[in-house]
């Protein structure tokens, strides 16, 4: 595939903070997340679209296997990302399923709003 077809991936502050925090407990988190980022760069928008965010936002939640624990994808991470355009994706946040059950639509909207005001 040509590089000019690649999608740019940006990271919200929330995503970077959570990735750093989780990396202290789970050494392999970056290598676990890398295949997802590579799929997104190829315009393969994986995961389930999250309803209730608002029509203007296209947000997905994807399961990511945690290779530091032997429990499969259901006990791994959840990576939340926004498709800003066909060529731009914003990674909003990531969390461990062992830390929290789910993330609410309001919380996702707040992360998007915070990032929008930062990047202005």
Short mmCIF file of N, CA, C and O in Angstrom, two decimals:
data_model
loop_
_atom_site.label_atom_id
_atom_site.label_comp_id
_atom_site.label_asym_id
_atom_site.label_seq_id
_atom_site.Cartn_x
_atom_site.Cartn_y
_atom_site.Cartn_z
N UNK A 1 0.84 -1.19 0.00
CA UNK A 1 0.00 0.00 0.00
C UNK A 1 0.88 1.25 0.00
O UNK A 1 1.92 1.28 0.64
N UNK A 2 0.46 2.26 -0.68
CA UNK A 2 1.26 3.47 -0.77
C UNK A 2 1.18 4.27 0.53
O UNK A 2 0.16 4.29 1.19
N UNK A 3 2.28 4.95 0.84
CA UNK A 3 2.32 5.68 2.10
C UNK A 3 1.39 6.89 2.09
O UNK A 3 0.95 7.34 3.13
N UNK A 4 1.06 7.43 0.89
CA UNK A 4 0.16 8.59 0.87
C UNK A 4 -1.27 8.19 1.19
O UNK A 4 -2.13 9.04 1.40
N UNK A 5 -1.55 6.90 1.26
CA UNK A 5 -2.87 6.42 1.66
C UNK A 5 -2.96 6.20 3.16
O UNK A 5 -4.02 5.90 3.67
N UNK A 6 -1.83 6.33 3.83
CA UNK A 6 -1.80 6.05 5.26
C UNK A 6 -2.62 7.09 6.03
O UNK A 6 -2.73 8.24 5.63
N UNK A 7 -3.18 6.64 7.12
CA UNK A 7 -3.98 7.49 7.99
C UNK A 7 -3.06 8.03 9.08
O UNK A 7 -2.24 7.30 9.64
N UNK A 8 -3.19 9.32 9.40
CA UNK A 8 -2.39 9.87 10.49
C UNK A 8 -3.07 9.54 11.82
O UNK A 8 -4.29 9.63 11.94
N UNK A 9 -2.27 9.12 12.77
CA UNK A 9 -2.76 8.74 14.09
C UNK A 9 -2.24 9.77 15.08
O UNK A 9 -1.04 10.01 15.17
N UNK A 10 -3.17 10.37 15.82
CA UNK A 10 -2.79 11.33 16.86
C UNK A 10 -3.21 10.78 18.21
O UNK A 10 -4.12 9.96 18.30
N UNK A 11 -2.54 11.24 19.27
CA UNK A 11 -2.80 10.76 20.62
C UNK A 11 -3.29 11.92 21.48
O UNK A 11 -2.64 12.95 21.54
N UNK A 12 -4.42 11.72 22.15
CA UNK A 12 -4.87 12.73 23.11
C UNK A 12 -3.97 12.64 24.35
O UNK A 12 -3.32 11.63 24.59
N UNK A 13 -3.95 13.73 25.13
CA UNK A 13 -3.19 13.71 26.38
C UNK A 13 -3.70 12.59 27.29
O UNK A 13 -2.91 11.90 27.94
N UNK A 14 -5.01 12.40 27.30
CA UNK A 14 -5.63 11.34 28.11
C UNK A 14 -5.06 9.98 27.72
O UNK A 14 -4.70 9.17 28.57
N UNK A 15 -4.97 9.71 26.41
CA UNK A 15 -4.46 8.43 25.94
C UNK A 15 -3.01 8.25 26.39
O UNK A 15 -2.63 7.20 26.92
N UNK A 16 -2.19 9.28 26.18
CA UNK A 16 -0.76 9.17 26.55
C UNK A 16 -0.59 8.96 28.05
O UNK A 16 0.25 8.15 28.47
N UNK A 17 -1.38 9.66 28.87
CA UNK A 17 -1.28 9.49 30.32
C UNK A 17 -1.68 8.08 30.74
O UNK A 17 -1.01 7.46 31.57
N UNK A 18 -2.78 7.59 30.18
CA UNK A 18 -3.25 6.25 30.55
C UNK A 18 -2.29 5.16 30.06
O UNK A 18 -2.03 4.19 30.77
N UNK A 19 -1.76 5.33 28.85
CA UNK A 19 -0.79 4.37 28.33
C UNK A 19 0.44 4.31 29.23
O UNK A 19 0.92 3.23 29.60
N UNK A 20 0.92 5.47 29.65
CA UNK A 20 2.08 5.53 30.54
C UNK A 20 1.76 4.86 31.88
O UNK A 20 2.54 4.06 32.38
N UNK A 21 0.59 5.20 32.44
CA UNK A 21 0.20 4.64 33.73
C UNK A 21 0.09 3.11 33.65
O UNK A 21 0.61 2.38 34.50
N UNK A 22 -0.57 2.62 32.60
CA UNK A 22 -0.74 1.17 32.45
C UNK A 22 0.58 0.47 32.16
O UNK A 22 0.78 -0.68 32.55
N UNK A 23 1.51 1.17 31.48
CA UNK A 23 2.79 0.54 31.12
C UNK A 23 3.62 0.21 32.36
O UNK A 23 4.52 -0.63 32.30
N UNK A 24 3.34 0.86 33.47
CA UNK A 24 4.06 0.55 34.71
C UNK A 24 3.67 -0.83 35.24
O UNK A 24 4.47 -1.50 35.89
N UNK A 25 2.41 -1.24 34.98
CA UNK A 25 1.93 -2.55 35.42
C UNK A 25 2.04 -3.62 34.34
O UNK A 25 2.21 -4.79 34.64
N UNK A 26 1.88 -3.20 33.10
CA UNK A 26 1.84 -4.15 31.98
C UNK A 26 2.94 -3.78 30.98
O UNK A 26 2.75 -2.90 30.14
N UNK A 27 4.08 -4.45 31.09
CA UNK A 27 5.24 -4.11 30.28
C UNK A 27 5.00 -4.16 28.78
O UNK A 27 5.61 -3.44 28.02
N UNK A 28 4.12 -5.07 28.35
CA UNK A 28 3.94 -5.29 26.91
C UNK A 28 2.84 -4.45 26.27
O UNK A 28 2.50 -4.68 25.12
N UNK A 29 2.29 -3.48 26.99
CA UNK A 29 1.12 -2.77 26.47
C UNK A 29 1.40 -2.10 25.12
O UNK A 29 0.55 -2.14 24.22
N UNK A 30 2.57 -1.53 24.94
CA UNK A 30 2.85 -0.85 23.67
C UNK A 30 2.88 -1.83 22.50
O UNK A 30 2.35 -1.54 21.43
N UNK A 31 3.48 -3.00 22.71
CA UNK A 31 3.50 -3.99 21.63
C UNK A 31 2.11 -4.61 21.43
O UNK A 31 1.78 -5.04 20.33
N UNK A 32 1.28 -4.64 22.48
CA UNK A 32 -0.09 -5.13 22.35
C UNK A 32 -0.93 -4.16 21.51
O UNK A 32 -1.79 -4.58 20.74
N UNK A 33 -0.70 -2.87 21.68
CA UNK A 33 -1.49 -1.84 20.99
C UNK A 33 -1.00 -1.62 19.56
O UNK A 33 -1.80 -1.25 18.68
N UNK A 34 0.26 -1.89 19.29
CA UNK A 34 0.84 -1.58 17.97
C UNK A 34 0.08 -2.21 16.79
O UNK A 34 -0.15 -1.52 15.80
N UNK A 35 -0.34 -3.48 16.85
CA UNK A 35 -1.08 -4.03 15.71
C UNK A 35 -2.40 -3.30 15.43
O UNK A 35 -2.80 -3.16 14.27
N UNK A 36 -3.04 -2.79 16.47
CA UNK A 36 -4.27 -2.02 16.28
C UNK A 36 -3.96 -0.72 15.54
O UNK A 36 -4.65 -0.35 14.59
N UNK A 37 -2.90 -0.04 15.97
CA UNK A 37 -2.50 1.21 15.31
C UNK A 37 -2.18 0.95 13.84
O UNK A 37 -2.58 1.72 12.96
N UNK A 38 -1.49 -0.16 13.57
CA UNK A 38 -1.16 -0.49 12.18
C UNK A 38 -2.41 -0.76 11.36
O UNK A 38 -2.50 -0.34 10.20
N UNK A 39 -3.41 -1.42 11.94
CA UNK A 39 -4.67 -1.65 11.23
C UNK A 39 -5.36 -0.32 10.93
O UNK A 39 -5.88 -0.12 9.83
N UNK A 40 -5.38 0.56 11.91
CA UNK A 40 -6.03 1.87 11.72
C UNK A 40 -5.32 2.67 10.63
O UNK A 40 -5.97 3.35 9.83
N UNK A 41 -3.99 2.58 10.59
CA UNK A 41 -3.24 3.30 9.56
C UNK A 41 -3.59 2.81 8.16
O UNK A 41 -3.45 3.53 7.19
N UNK A 42 -4.06 1.57 8.06
CA UNK A 42 -4.45 1.00 6.76
C UNK A 42 -5.95 1.20 6.50
O UNK A 42 -6.52 0.55 5.63
N UNK A 43 -6.57 2.08 7.29
CA UNK A 43 -8.02 2.38 7.16
C UNK A 43 -8.92 1.21 7.51
O UNK A 43 -10.03 1.11 7.02
N UNK A 44 -8.41 0.32 8.31
CA UNK A 44 -9.22 -0.80 8.79
C UNK A 44 -9.75 -0.42 10.17
O UNK A 44 -9.09 -0.62 11.18
N UNK A 45 -10.92 0.21 10.19
CA UNK A 45 -11.48 0.72 11.43
C UNK A 45 -12.11 -0.42 12.22
O UNK A 45 -13.25 -0.80 11.98
N UNK A 46 -11.34 -0.96 13.14
CA UNK A 46 -11.73 -2.14 13.91
C UNK A 46 -12.53 -1.74 15.14
O UNK A 46 -12.49 -0.59 15.57
N UNK A 47 -13.25 -2.69 15.71
CA UNK A 47 -13.98 -2.47 16.94
C UNK A 47 -15.45 -2.18 16.69
O UNK A 47 -15.96 -2.33 15.58
N UNK A 48 -16.13 -1.79 17.76
CA UNK A 48 -17.56 -1.51 17.72
C UNK A 48 -17.79 -0.02 17.86
O UNK A 48 -17.22 0.61 18.76
N UNK A 49 -18.64 0.52 17.00
CA UNK A 49 -18.96 1.95 17.11
C UNK A 49 -19.77 2.17 18.38
O UNK A 49 -20.67 1.40 18.70
N UNK A 50 -19.43 3.23 19.11
CA UNK A 50 -20.11 3.54 20.36
C UNK A 50 -21.27 4.49 20.05
O UNK A 50 -21.07 5.55 19.46
N UNK A 51 -22.44 4.09 20.47
CA UNK A 51 -23.63 4.92 20.28
C UNK A 51 -23.74 5.92 21.41
O UNK A 51 -23.15 5.74 22.47
N UNK A 52 -24.50 6.98 21.18
CA UNK A 52 -24.78 7.94 22.23
C UNK A 52 -23.74 9.03 22.39
O UNK A 52 -23.81 9.82 23.33
N UNK A 53 -22.77 9.09 21.50
CA UNK A 53 -21.74 10.12 21.58
C UNK A 53 -22.22 11.38 20.88
O UNK A 53 -21.87 12.48 21.24
N UNK A 54 -23.01 11.19 19.85
CA UNK A 54 -23.46 12.30 19.03
C UNK A 54 -23.12 12.00 17.58
O UNK A 54 -22.12 11.33 17.31
N UNK A 55 -23.94 12.45 16.69
CA UNK A 55 -23.74 12.14 15.26
C UNK A 55 -22.44 12.72 14.71
O UNK A 55 -21.88 12.20 13.76
N UNK A 56 -21.98 13.84 15.30
CA UNK A 56 -20.78 14.48 14.75
C UNK A 56 -19.50 13.72 15.07
O UNK A 56 -18.46 13.99 14.49
N UNK A 57 -19.59 12.77 16.00
CA UNK A 57 -18.39 12.01 16.39
C UNK A 57 -18.55 10.55 15.98
O UNK A 57 -19.56 9.93 16.28
N UNK A 58 -17.53 10.03 15.33
CA UNK A 58 -17.49 8.61 15.00
C UNK A 58 -16.45 8.00 15.92
O UNK A 58 -15.24 8.19 15.73
N UNK A 59 -16.93 7.31 16.96
CA UNK A 59 -16.04 6.78 18.00
C UNK A 59 -16.21 5.27 18.08
O UNK A 59 -17.32 4.75 18.06
N UNK A 60 -15.07 4.58 18.18
CA UNK A 60 -15.06 3.12 18.28
C UNK A 60 -14.36 2.68 19.55
O UNK A 60 -13.47 3.36 20.06
N UNK A 61 -14.78 1.50 20.02
CA UNK A 61 -14.11 0.84 21.14
C UNK A 61 -13.61 -0.49 20.62
O UNK A 61 -14.38 -1.26 20.04
N UNK A 62 -12.33 -0.75 20.80
CA UNK A 62 -11.77 -2.01 20.32
C UNK A 62 -11.12 -2.76 21.48
O UNK A 62 -10.51 -2.15 22.36
N UNK A 63 -11.32 -4.06 21.49
CA UNK A 63 -10.69 -4.92 22.49
C UNK A 63 -9.25 -5.19 22.06
O UNK A 63 -8.99 -5.51 20.91
N UNK A 64 -8.35 -5.10 23.04
CA UNK A 64 -6.94 -5.37 22.79
C UNK A 64 -6.48 -6.40 23.80
O UNK A 64 -6.70 -6.24 25.00
N UNK A 65 -5.85 -7.44 23.32
CA UNK A 65 -5.37 -8.50 24.20
C UNK A 65 -4.22 -7.98 25.05
O UNK A 65 -3.35 -7.26 24.58
N UNK A 66 -4.24 -8.33 26.32
CA UNK A 66 -3.16 -7.99 27.24
C UNK A 66 -2.26 -9.22 27.34
O UNK A 66 -2.61 -10.21 27.97
N UNK A 67 -1.09 -9.16 26.71
CA UNK A 67 -0.20 -10.32 26.69
C UNK A 67 0.49 -10.56 28.03
O UNK A 67 1.15 -11.57 28.21
N UNK A 68 0.34 -9.62 28.98
CA UNK A 68 0.91 -9.81 30.31
C UNK A 68 0.04 -10.69 31.20
O UNK A 68 0.49 -11.17 32.23
N UNK A 69 -1.24 -10.87 30.81
CA UNK A 69 -2.12 -11.77 31.56
C UNK A 69 -2.68 -12.80 30.59
O UNK A 69 -2.84 -12.51 29.41
N UNK A 70 -2.95 -13.96 31.08
CA UNK A 70 -3.40 -15.04 30.19
C UNK A 70 -4.91 -15.22 30.27
O UNK A 70 -5.41 -16.23 30.71
N UNK A 71 -5.65 -14.20 29.84
CA UNK A 71 -7.10 -14.28 29.94
C UNK A 71 -7.82 -13.91 28.65
O UNK A 71 -9.03 -13.83 28.65
N UNK A 72 -7.10 -13.65 27.58
CA UNK A 72 -7.75 -13.31 26.31
C UNK A 72 -8.19 -11.86 26.23
O UNK A 72 -7.96 -11.07 27.14
N UNK A 73 -8.86 -11.53 25.11
CA UNK A 73 -9.23 -10.14 24.84
C UNK A 73 -10.25 -9.59 25.84
O UNK A 73 -10.25 -8.41 26.14
N UNK A 74 -11.16 -10.45 26.33
CA UNK A 74 -12.23 -9.93 27.18
C UNK A 74 -11.69 -9.34 28.48
O UNK A 74 -12.32 -8.47 29.07
N UNK A 75 -10.54 -9.79 28.93
CA UNK A 75 -9.94 -9.26 30.16
C UNK A 75 -8.79 -8.30 29.86
O UNK A 75 -8.08 -7.88 30.76
N UNK A 76 -8.61 -7.93 28.62
CA UNK A 76 -7.49 -7.08 28.23
C UNK A 76 -7.79 -5.61 28.36
O UNK A 76 -8.36 -5.16 29.35
N UNK A 77 -7.42 -4.86 27.33
CA UNK A 77 -7.60 -3.41 27.32
C UNK A 77 -8.78 -3.04 26.43
O UNK A 77 -9.19 -3.81 25.57
N UNK A 78 -9.27 -1.83 26.65
CA UNK A 78 -10.22 -1.23 25.72
C UNK A 78 -9.55 0.05 25.21
O UNK A 78 -9.14 0.90 26.01
N UNK A 79 -9.45 0.15 23.91
CA UNK A 79 -8.87 1.34 23.29
C UNK A 79 -10.02 2.08 22.62
O UNK A 79 -10.78 1.49 21.85
N UNK A 80 -10.17 3.35 22.95
CA UNK A 80 -11.24 4.18 22.40
C UNK A 80 -10.60 5.16 21.42
O UNK A 80 -9.64 5.85 21.76
N UNK A 81 -11.15 5.19 20.20
CA UNK A 81 -10.60 6.12 19.20
C UNK A 81 -11.71 6.79 18.42
O UNK A 81 -12.81 6.29 18.32
N UNK A 82 -11.36 7.95 17.89
CA UNK A 82 -12.30 8.74 17.09
C UNK A 82 -11.79 8.82 15.66
O UNK A 82 -10.62 9.13 15.44
N UNK A 83 -12.67 8.56 14.70
CA UNK A 83 -12.34 8.76 13.30
C UNK A 83 -12.71 10.22 13.00
O UNK A 83 -13.87 10.58 12.92
N UNK A 84 -11.68 11.07 12.91
CA UNK A 84 -11.92 12.49 12.66
C UNK A 84 -12.23 12.75 11.20
O UNK A 84 -13.02 13.62 10.87
N UNK A 85 -11.56 12.00 10.34
CA UNK A 85 -11.76 12.10 8.89
C UNK A 85 -11.23 10.80 8.29
O UNK A 85 -10.61 10.00 9.00
N UNK A 86 -11.42 10.58 6.99
CA UNK A 86 -10.87 9.34 6.39
C UNK A 86 -9.35 9.22 6.50
O UNK A 86 -8.81 8.14 6.34
N UNK A 87 -8.68 10.33 6.81
CA UNK A 87 -7.22 10.29 6.88
C UNK A 87 -6.66 10.66 8.25
O UNK A 87 -5.46 10.84 8.41
N UNK A 88 -7.53 10.78 9.26
CA UNK A 88 -7.07 11.20 10.58
C UNK A 88 -7.84 10.48 11.69
O UNK A 88 -9.08 10.51 11.71
N UNK A 89 -7.09 9.87 12.59
CA UNK A 89 -7.67 9.16 13.73
C UNK A 89 -7.04 9.70 15.00
O UNK A 89 -5.84 9.94 15.06
N UNK A 90 -7.89 9.89 16.01
CA UNK A 90 -7.43 10.36 17.31
C UNK A 90 -7.66 9.25 18.33
O UNK A 90 -8.80 8.82 18.53
N UNK A 91 -6.58 8.77 18.94
CA UNK A 91 -6.71 7.78 20.02
C UNK A 91 -7.08 8.54 21.28
O UNK A 91 -6.33 9.40 21.74
N UNK A 92 -8.27 8.26 21.80
CA UNK A 92 -8.81 9.04 22.91
C UNK A 92 -8.34 8.56 24.27
O UNK A 92 -7.86 9.34 25.09
N UNK A 93 -8.49 7.27 24.52
CA UNK A 93 -8.08 6.74 25.82
C UNK A 93 -7.91 5.22 25.71
O UNK A 93 -8.32 4.60 24.73
N UNK A 94 -7.30 4.67 26.73
CA UNK A 94 -7.15 3.22 26.84
C UNK A 94 -7.29 2.89 28.32
O UNK A 94 -6.90 3.69 29.18
N UNK A 95 -7.91 1.76 28.60
CA UNK A 95 -8.01 1.33 29.99
C UNK A 95 -7.99 -0.19 30.05
O UNK A 95 -8.25 -0.87 29.07
N UNK A 96 -7.64 -0.68 31.23
CA UNK A 96 -7.61 -2.12 31.46
C UNK A 96 -8.98 -2.55 31.96
O UNK A 96 -9.57 -1.92 32.85
N UNK A 97 -9.49 -3.62 31.40
CA UNK A 97 -10.80 -4.13 31.80
C UNK A 97 -10.78 -4.56 33.27
O UNK A 97 -11.82 -4.56 33.93
N UNK A 98 -9.61 -4.87 33.80
CA UNK A 98 -9.53 -5.25 35.21
C UNK A 98 -9.65 -4.02 36.13
O UNK A 98 -9.94 -4.16 37.31
N UNK A 99 -9.42 -2.82 35.58
CA UNK A 99 -9.52 -1.58 36.37
C UNK A 99 -10.92 -1.00 36.39
O UNK A 99 -11.34 -0.42 37.36
N UNK A 100 -11.62 -1.12 35.26
CA UNK A 100 -12.95 -0.53 35.17
C UNK A 100 -13.80 -1.32 34.20
O UNK A 100 -13.30 -1.90 33.25
N UNK A 101 -15.09 -1.32 34.45
CA UNK A 101 -16.00 -2.12 33.64
C UNK A 101 -16.23 -1.51 32.26
O UNK A 101 -16.13 -2.17 31.25
N UNK A 102 -16.55 -0.22 32.24
CA UNK A 102 -16.89 0.41 30.97
C UNK A 102 -16.62 1.90 31.05
O UNK A 102 -16.35 2.43 32.11
N UNK A 103 -16.73 2.58 29.91
CA UNK A 103 -16.56 4.02 29.87
C UNK A 103 -17.86 4.61 29.32
O UNK A 103 -18.45 4.06 28.39
N UNK A 104 -18.29 5.69 29.93
CA UNK A 104 -19.56 6.29 29.54
C UNK A 104 -19.43 7.25 28.38
O UNK A 104 -18.35 7.81 28.13
N UNK A 105 -20.53 7.45 27.67
CA UNK A 105 -20.55 8.38 26.54
C UNK A 105 -20.17 9.79 26.97
O UNK A 105 -19.45 10.49 26.25
N UNK A 106 -20.61 10.21 28.15
CA UNK A 106 -20.27 11.55 28.64
C UNK A 106 -18.77 11.71 28.83
O UNK A 106 -18.20 12.74 28.49
N UNK A 107 -18.14 10.68 29.37
CA UNK A 107 -16.69 10.74 29.59
C UNK A 107 -15.95 10.83 28.25
O UNK A 107 -14.98 11.58 28.12
N UNK A 108 -16.42 10.09 27.26
CA UNK A 108 -15.79 10.14 25.93
C UNK A 108 -15.96 11.53 25.32
O UNK A 108 -15.02 12.10 24.78
N UNK A 109 -17.17 12.10 25.45
CA UNK A 109 -17.41 13.45 24.94
C UNK A 109 -16.47 14.45 25.59
O UNK A 109 -15.96 15.37 24.95
N UNK A 110 -16.24 14.31 26.90
CA UNK A 110 -15.33 15.21 27.62
C UNK A 110 -13.91 15.11 27.09
O UNK A 110 -13.23 16.13 26.93
N UNK A 111 -13.44 13.89 26.83
CA UNK A 111 -12.09 13.70 26.30
C UNK A 111 -11.97 14.38 24.93
O UNK A 111 -10.99 15.09 24.65
N UNK A 112 -12.97 14.18 24.08
CA UNK A 112 -12.97 14.80 22.75
C UNK A 112 -12.96 16.32 22.88
O UNK A 112 -12.18 17.01 22.22
N UNK A 113 -13.80 16.86 23.76
CA UNK A 113 -13.88 18.31 23.96
C UNK A 113 -12.57 18.85 24.50
O UNK A 113 -12.09 19.90 24.06
N UNK A 114 -11.96 18.15 25.47
CA UNK A 114 -10.67 18.58 26.02
C UNK A 114 -9.61 18.62 24.94
O UNK A 114 -8.83 19.58 24.86
N UNK A 115 -9.58 17.60 24.09
CA UNK A 115 -8.57 17.57 23.04
C UNK A 115 -8.80 18.68 22.04
O UNK A 115 -7.87 19.34 21.60
N UNK A 116 -10.06 18.92 21.69
CA UNK A 116 -10.39 19.98 20.73
C UNK A 116 -9.94 21.34 21.24
O UNK A 116 -9.43 22.16 20.49
N UNK A 117 -10.11 21.57 22.54
CA UNK A 117 -9.72 22.87 23.10
C UNK A 117 -8.19 22.98 23.22
O UNK A 117 -7.64 24.06 23.11
N UNK A 118 -7.49 21.84 23.41
CA UNK A 118 -6.02 21.85 23.48
C UNK A 118 -5.40 22.15 22.14
O UNK A 118 -4.47 22.92 22.02
N UNK A 119 -5.91 21.47 21.11
CA UNK A 119 -5.28 21.57 19.79
C UNK A 119 -5.77 22.77 19.02
O UNK A 119 -5.21 23.10 17.99
N UNK A 120 -6.84 23.38 19.51
CA UNK A 120 -7.43 24.59 19.07
C UNK A 120 -7.35 24.94 17.67
O UNK A 120 -7.32 25.80 16.99
#
